[in-house]
Structure formats: structure tokens, C-alpha cells
XYZ file of C-alpha atoms in Angstrom:
404
model
C 140.249 6.751 14.117
C 139.103 3.656 15.953
C 141.615 2.073 18.291
C 142.007 -1.352 19.829
C 143.266 -2.117 23.325
C 145.996 -4.624 24.097
C 145.428 -7.979 25.780
C 146.669 -8.879 29.294
C 150.266 -9.918 29.883
C 151.273 -13.511 29.277
C 151.806 -15.845 32.220
C 155.141 -16.084 33.945
C 155.618 -19.614 32.633
C 155.054 -18.545 29.034
C 157.364 -15.556 29.388
C 160.072 -17.730 30.938
C 159.855 -20.151 28.010
C 160.128 -17.367 25.424
C 163.041 -15.726 27.248
C 164.864 -19.068 27.464
C 164.442 -19.440 23.705
C 165.727 -15.906 23.183
C 168.782 -16.633 25.335
C 169.581 -19.702 23.253
C 169.151 -17.830 19.964
C 171.284 -14.937 21.269
C 174.104 -17.322 22.105
C 173.906 -18.848 18.636
C 174.099 -15.377 17.100
C 176.976 -14.356 19.366
C 179.129 -17.233 18.165
C 179.267 -15.791 14.640
C 178.501 -12.112 15.269
C 181.962 -10.730 14.545
C 182.299 -12.756 11.344
C 178.851 -11.782 10.089
C 179.454 -8.136 10.956
C 182.515 -8.111 8.704
C 180.644 -9.858 5.881
C 177.928 -7.136 5.934
C 175.404 -9.421 4.196
C 171.627 -9.083 4.069
C 170.306 -10.732 7.271
C 167.938 -13.253 5.684
C 169.365 -16.257 7.541
C 169.137 -14.422 10.866
C 165.491 -13.540 10.271
C 164.771 -17.173 9.474
C 166.453 -18.117 12.747
C 164.050 -15.840 14.617
C 161.113 -17.246 12.662
C 162.026 -20.894 13.190
C 162.275 -20.284 16.927
C 158.818 -18.678 17.091
C 160.118 -15.271 18.183
C 158.308 -13.188 15.559
C 154.702 -13.810 16.672
C 155.111 -13.643 20.458
C 152.787 -10.628 20.871
C 149.817 -12.255 19.159
C 147.088 -14.046 21.136
C 147.638 -17.676 22.051
C 144.403 -18.672 20.322
C 145.793 -17.254 17.052
C 149.107 -19.089 17.398
C 151.164 -16.517 19.296
C 152.511 -16.406 22.849
C 150.279 -13.630 24.181
C 153.111 -11.392 25.390
C 152.526 -7.677 25.745
C 154.951 -5.089 24.390
C 156.897 -4.650 27.629
C 157.474 -8.395 27.749
C 158.466 -8.514 24.079
C 161.031 -5.783 24.771
C 162.776 -8.160 27.168
C 163.240 -10.521 24.216
C 164.807 -7.671 22.226
C 167.234 -7.086 25.088
C 168.307 -10.704 25.179
C 168.848 -10.944 21.443
C 171.002 -7.795 21.661
C 173.356 -9.636 23.987
C 174.265 -11.756 20.980
C 173.858 -9.367 18.040
C 172.794 -5.722 18.192
C 171.865 -5.558 14.508
C 169.398 -8.441 14.775
C 167.956 -7.004 17.999
C 167.469 -3.719 16.118
C 165.436 -5.568 13.481
C 163.453 -7.497 16.080
C 162.720 -4.453 18.238
C 161.495 -2.539 15.207
C 159.428 -5.568 14.181
C 157.693 -5.732 17.567
C 156.854 -2.014 17.449
C 155.646 -2.143 13.848
C 153.221 -4.977 14.560
C 151.533 -2.691 17.132
C 150.849 0.178 14.710
C 147.528 -1.295 13.584
C 146.460 -1.613 17.228
C 146.873 2.146 17.607
C 145.841 3.507 14.202
C 143.850 0.814 12.434
C 140.241 -0.255 12.642
C 139.413 -3.236 14.887
C 138.992 -5.360 11.764
C 142.403 -4.310 10.397
C 144.125 -4.920 13.727
C 142.540 -8.337 14.176
C 143.289 -9.440 10.618
C 146.934 -8.449 10.941
C 147.234 -10.161 14.299
C 145.862 -13.404 12.865
C 148.231 -13.260 9.895
C 151.232 -12.421 12.065
C 150.570 -15.456 14.226
C 149.634 -17.940 11.513
C 152.309 -16.965 8.975
C 155.069 -15.769 11.333
C 155.517 -12.592 9.317
C 158.622 -10.451 9.639
C 157.907 -6.710 9.499
C 160.223 -4.162 7.908
C 159.677 -0.436 8.008
C 159.820 2.552 5.682
C 159.081 5.276 8.172
C 162.151 7.263 9.123
C 160.550 10.185 11.039
C 162.874 12.809 9.569
C 161.806 11.755 6.106
C 158.050 11.837 6.687
C 157.589 14.099 3.684
C 159.657 11.820 1.473
C 156.708 9.631 0.469
C 153.494 11.102 -0.873
C 150.204 9.234 -1.263
C 147.714 10.465 -3.864
C 144.241 9.192 -4.622
C 143.817 7.106 -7.755
C 140.344 5.719 -8.404
C 139.341 3.386 -5.583
C 142.923 3.278 -4.288
C 146.108 5.324 -4.171
C 149.523 5.821 -5.751
C 152.694 6.164 -3.676
C 155.765 8.103 -4.827
C 158.985 9.342 -3.267
C 162.035 8.049 -1.436
C 163.559 7.427 1.968
C 167.249 7.305 2.822
C 166.879 4.914 5.774
C 164.517 1.945 6.022
C 165.389 -0.933 8.362
C 164.397 -4.422 7.267
C 162.588 -3.090 4.224
C 163.976 -5.375 1.538
C 163.673 -8.441 3.786
C 160.227 -7.712 5.223
C 157.212 -9.921 4.553
C 155.076 -6.952 5.599
C 156.026 -3.279 5.438
C 154.930 -0.566 7.834
C 155.096 2.725 5.932
C 154.413 6.367 6.768
C 153.413 8.778 4.010
C 151.755 12.132 3.516
C 148.198 12.245 2.188
C 146.987 15.771 1.470
C 149.696 17.031 3.824
C 148.767 14.746 6.740
C 150.642 11.697 7.940
C 149.055 8.296 7.431
C 150.204 4.757 8.157
C 150.224 2.031 5.535
C 150.501 -1.726 6.032
C 151.699 -3.478 2.878
C 152.058 -7.152 2.053
C 155.548 -7.372 0.520
C 155.907 -11.102 -0.009
C 156.925 -11.655 -3.588
C 157.879 -7.987 -3.900
C 155.866 -4.818 -4.587
C 155.802 -3.226 -7.992
C 157.238 0.291 -7.913
C 159.524 -0.302 -4.902
C 163.302 -0.262 -5.456
C 165.585 -1.088 -2.517
C 168.915 0.656 -3.019
C 171.123 -1.688 -0.981
C 173.353 1.242 -0.006
C 173.701 0.710 3.747
C 177.455 0.588 4.435
C 177.869 2.305 7.806
C 180.382 1.575 10.551
C 177.759 -0.091 12.751
C 174.392 -1.862 12.670
C 175.661 -3.399 9.465
C 173.158 -6.273 9.383
C 169.978 -4.219 9.679
C 169.104 -3.954 5.985
C 168.782 -0.191 6.512
C 169.437 1.160 3.039
C 167.397 3.633 1.069
C 164.156 3.012 -0.814
C 162.765 4.623 -3.957
C 159.060 4.324 -4.762
C 157.651 5.164 -8.182
C 153.916 5.086 -8.862
C 153.285 2.088 -6.563
C 149.670 0.993 -6.319
C 148.256 1.063 -2.768
C 144.873 -0.467 -2.112
C 142.290 1.277 0.035
C 142.375 -1.353 2.793
C 146.171 -0.961 3.103
C 145.760 2.507 4.639
C 145.189 2.118 8.383
C 142.072 3.644 9.864
C 138.852 4.917 8.349
C 138.015 7.517 5.741
C 138.799 10.342 5.371
C 142.124 9.173 6.962
C 143.151 12.786 7.566
C 141.922 15.768 9.525
C 141.453 13.988 12.840
C 143.359 14.786 16.022
C 145.520 11.989 17.373
C 144.608 10.869 20.874
C 147.183 10.513 23.671
C 146.720 6.753 23.314
C 147.645 6.784 19.645
C 150.723 8.911 20.280
C 152.117 6.076 22.414
C 153.560 4.851 19.129
C 156.722 6.878 19.801
C 157.437 5.466 23.285
C 157.034 2.022 21.711
C 159.925 2.774 19.355
C 161.995 4.385 22.080
C 161.556 1.440 24.459
C 162.824 -0.868 21.725
C 165.927 1.331 21.445
C 166.437 1.309 25.213
C 166.410 -2.445 25.348
C 168.789 -3.129 22.532
C 171.174 -0.547 23.972
C 171.042 -2.233 27.391
C 171.293 -5.709 25.877
C 174.322 -4.674 23.836
C 176.076 -3.389 26.950
C 175.235 -6.592 28.819
C 176.501 -8.795 26.008
C 179.668 -6.775 25.508
C 180.407 -6.920 29.225
C 179.889 -10.685 29.325
C 182.275 -11.182 26.401
C 184.878 -8.882 27.921
C 184.829 -10.634 31.285
C 185.181 -14.068 29.685
C 188.114 -12.869 27.559
C 189.756 -11.236 30.584
C 189.557 -14.427 32.642
C 191.118 -16.466 29.844
C 193.623 -14.191 28.132
C 194.297 -10.891 29.876
C 197.486 -10.171 31.810
C 197.966 -7.864 34.801
C 199.935 -4.659 34.461
C 203.610 -4.943 35.437
C 203.309 -2.684 38.512
C 200.039 -4.141 39.791
C 201.804 -6.502 42.174
C 199.542 -9.419 41.245
C 199.942 -12.443 38.998
C 196.468 -12.602 37.445
C 194.548 -9.937 35.560
C 191.466 -10.857 37.548
C 193.265 -9.625 40.685
C 194.480 -6.346 39.176
C 192.923 -3.626 41.385
C 192.239 -1.243 38.526
C 190.586 -3.946 36.439
C 188.442 -4.847 39.446
C 187.485 -1.194 39.942
C 186.533 -0.769 36.286
C 184.486 -3.963 36.300
C 182.664 -2.850 39.424
C 181.844 0.527 37.926
C 180.600 -0.854 34.630
C 178.553 -3.685 36.135
C 176.833 -1.227 38.477
C 176.049 1.181 35.660
C 174.731 -1.471 33.276
C 172.535 -3.008 35.961
C 171.151 0.416 36.820
C 170.302 0.997 33.161
C 168.581 -2.389 32.993
C 166.459 -1.606 36.051
C 165.452 1.757 34.597
C 164.577 -0.003 31.334
C 162.332 -2.406 33.269
C 160.624 0.534 34.960
C 160.116 2.207 31.586
C 158.539 -0.947 30.174
C 156.125 -1.158 33.089
C 155.174 2.513 32.727
C 154.513 2.215 28.999
C 152.520 -0.970 29.415
C 150.360 0.597 32.109
C 149.558 3.430 29.698
C 148.780 0.997 26.877
C 146.515 -1.004 29.164
C 144.469 2.113 30.003
C 143.581 2.306 26.327
C 141.723 5.125 24.555
C 140.827 6.795 27.867
C 144.491 7.691 28.401
C 144.996 11.351 29.347
C 147.723 13.724 28.173
C 149.351 13.644 31.604
C 149.319 9.849 31.701
C 150.855 9.717 28.250
C 153.537 12.169 29.317
C 154.378 10.175 32.454
C 154.843 7.016 30.398
C 156.875 8.777 27.715
C 159.135 10.470 30.258
C 159.814 7.142 31.992
C 160.953 5.747 28.654
C 163.017 8.839 27.849
C 164.793 8.695 31.220
C 165.779 5.127 30.366
C 166.763 6.199 26.863
C 169.140 8.807 28.251
C 170.818 6.464 30.728
C 171.006 3.461 28.406
C 172.664 5.604 25.737
C 175.271 7.036 28.090
C 175.971 3.759 29.867
C 175.981 1.679 26.693
C 178.505 3.874 24.908
C 180.740 4.108 27.957
C 180.651 0.368 28.625
C 181.365 -0.557 25.014
C 184.397 1.756 25.022
C 185.837 1.107 28.494
C 185.712 -2.670 28.158
C 189.083 -2.456 26.429
C 190.507 -1.073 29.682
C 189.625 -4.409 31.267
C 190.869 -6.581 28.455
C 194.000 -4.748 27.354
C 195.545 -3.907 24.000
C 195.489 -7.448 22.601
C 191.691 -7.376 22.674
C 191.713 -4.749 19.911
C 192.840 -7.428 17.432
C 190.354 -7.225 14.584
C 189.688 -10.969 14.588
C 187.845 -10.668 17.891
C 185.498 -7.970 16.632
C 184.963 -6.461 20.088
C 184.808 -3.011 18.516
C 181.459 -3.882 16.921
C 179.631 -3.166 20.192
C 180.733 0.469 20.268
C 180.280 0.871 16.502
C 176.733 -0.460 16.709
C 175.705 1.759 19.600
C 177.452 4.835 18.231
C 175.777 4.411 14.843
C 172.246 4.010 16.132
C 172.352 6.566 18.947
C 173.282 9.289 16.477
C 169.927 8.873 14.730
C 168.153 10.382 17.741
C 170.395 12.753 19.769
C 169.999 11.829 23.429
C 170.485 15.435 24.570
C 166.955 16.132 23.359
C 165.625 13.296 25.526
C 167.326 14.781 28.576
C 165.823 18.160 27.699
C 162.326 16.663 27.425
C 162.714 15.021 30.833
C 163.871 18.307 32.337
C 161.046 20.270 30.740
C 158.479 17.862 32.193
C 160.002 17.872 35.675
C 160.493 21.639 35.888
C 157.594 22.975 33.822
C 155.140 20.091 33.560
C 155.307 20.595 29.809
C 154.304 17.544 27.765
C 156.709 16.297 25.098
C 155.200 17.589 21.864
C 154.283 14.542 19.771
C 156.285 13.514 16.762
C 157.600 10.117 15.707
C 160.641 11.013 17.830
C 158.767 12.268 20.944
């Protein structure tokens, strides 16, 4: 397969402008997050909010109409949106990763065409590519094109996507598809059956595909599409996904902490034996705040380091070695481990700062833990810790899959 290298990072001024926009959008989302979480509606309005604020095309070149950010910079946007709404950050982080698939697996012409369309039309990308269901969709040849059949139980943003990034098996080998879904695709049925305790606004229900026509140019890469060996550069697709996860975990913890501190200042009361009149002077509240702030900031710094490591690997391009790929992946997986542990702990222990009244359902503070608990179970973090340990002790590369 032919691969395409990424462009240089955007300027500091451009990044600052995009991050300021993301902060504003995150605050708008935060104002209604608890209410929207309870409503469990399809997130069409939220996607339009991202689109209208030019946050969907930030990775595309400036000359095409984008902001020219690289993936590490885009991940910082994901983190900020997560401070307001983890579900929408989930969608955005997936979107940013999915728009890079053609850069890794497509031809230069395919990658350039998609980049131009992303920028000009501000496309939102959904995905039908749950790694554990890679055999769920099968592509078969049909004349000058293909037919797609099968199902997936989990597909984030699929029914709301303008463009769909899809994995399928062709003659037993995995291939990537890029499908224009505006106006719908014949043969695709979105089951609308996502009703989990968290990440409720991610449009993550199942999909059934029956005899859907796939055109030849919608399969990324060149004929014969199968039989080739993926390069270390191409297998960076997985650290892209994992870095998105890291950043919406960290952003969720940051946002939850900010909300908890504001509530504590305004409404919390000290414990009767604390000897103080204000909750903000309660020694145990102060200790808990200090612990959580330190942990969340440490996770954020490790996430920044992971982004830099992945971007350095991406910038090397097709010459990337196995060891260089492993170093980048391990940096991301270290951050994945810590952000998971810290995020879950912060989202739970915040109630120790706020007190029992903060568990009132109207506040919706429980959504932070529910969101993190739901998503982190899709990819058990113990395996990330094991992969880090195996690299450090044995210099054994993480064996590639869409999870590693």
C-alpha cells in the first residue's frame, strides 16, 4: 500500500485560536450536559455545534480550508471538549482518528481527495470498525465493485456520520473502507439500540448490513488490497485511537474536578467535627483536593508526552522502524493506563469533596464516572500495563491489532 506523510504542526497562534474555540464550545456543552445525558437523544445538534465552530476540519491543510493542526494538536481539542461533555469528545476523538485512516492506508490520491472534502464540506466521520467484531462484516467481489454483508454490535457516530470509516474482511484479510453516507446508504440499517449507563450521546448502537454496494474506489489502497504486510507506519493507526481515548479520559477528569470545586465553594458544608466554618477549610477536603489535582495534572502531562511521541513517529513517515513504532505506542499506552486509573478515581472521589447532597440526580455529577466506566471497559487497561511491562523488561513489541 502507498502511504502519505502528515504535514507540519500548525503555528502556535492558530492552535491557540482553535483551543479557545474548543474551550467556549465545551462550556456551552457543559451547561446542558446533565440534561442531555438524561434525554439520551441522538447527538445531531451537538455535531452541528462542532461543525458550525469549525472544529471538524482542523487537521486539514489551511489551503484546503482547514487549520493545519496535526493529530497531537487535535487531541488537545478532544481533551477540552471532554471537560464539557465526554460523549461528544468521544465522537470528536474518533472523528479525528478516522480522518487519518486514508493517510495511512489509502493512495495519495485517495488521501488528498478526502482531505479536500473534509475541509470544504466540514464532514463528520462515524465509524463501523469495532476491533473485536472485525469478522462481522465481509466484503465480496461483485463485478467492478463489491458487496458488503454482516453486522456490528458497536459503531460510534455511525447513523449520524456524513462519512463512514469501516473495517471488513476481504478474502480473510482486513481492509478499510471510506463511504459517503450523506443521504443514507442502501443496505445499512442502524439499530438504535445503544442504552448503556454511560457515553449515552455517542450514537454507538449496532449496525446491520445486507448486500450493500461498495464501489472500487471506496476501498482504501491499491489492488489486490490484500496479501501485503502492514508497515510499522501503517500500524500507528492503533496509537491514534488510544491517544484519543487518553485525552477524553483526562479531559473528563479535569471537567469533573472543575465542577466539583465550584459546587464545593458554593454549596458544601464542613463536617461537624472539622472545627472550621467553611467546607473549603475542612482539612480532609483540602487533602482530597490536593491528591486529585496532583493526579489529574500528572495524567495530563503524560498525555502531552504521549501526543509528542506519537506525532514524532508519524512525522518520520514510511521509514519508521519497528522499535520506533513500539516506543511511540508504549508512550501512549503508559498514558492510557494512568488516565484510566486517575480518571475513574477522580470521578468517584469527587463526591468526598462535595458531600452527600451532590448525589442529587438533578446535578448529574454521576455522569462523569458512568461515562469513564462505560468506555474503559471496552479495552481493559490491565492489558496496556502488561504491554508496557513486556516492552520494558523484554523489549518485546506490542503485537499489532486494532487494540495494540
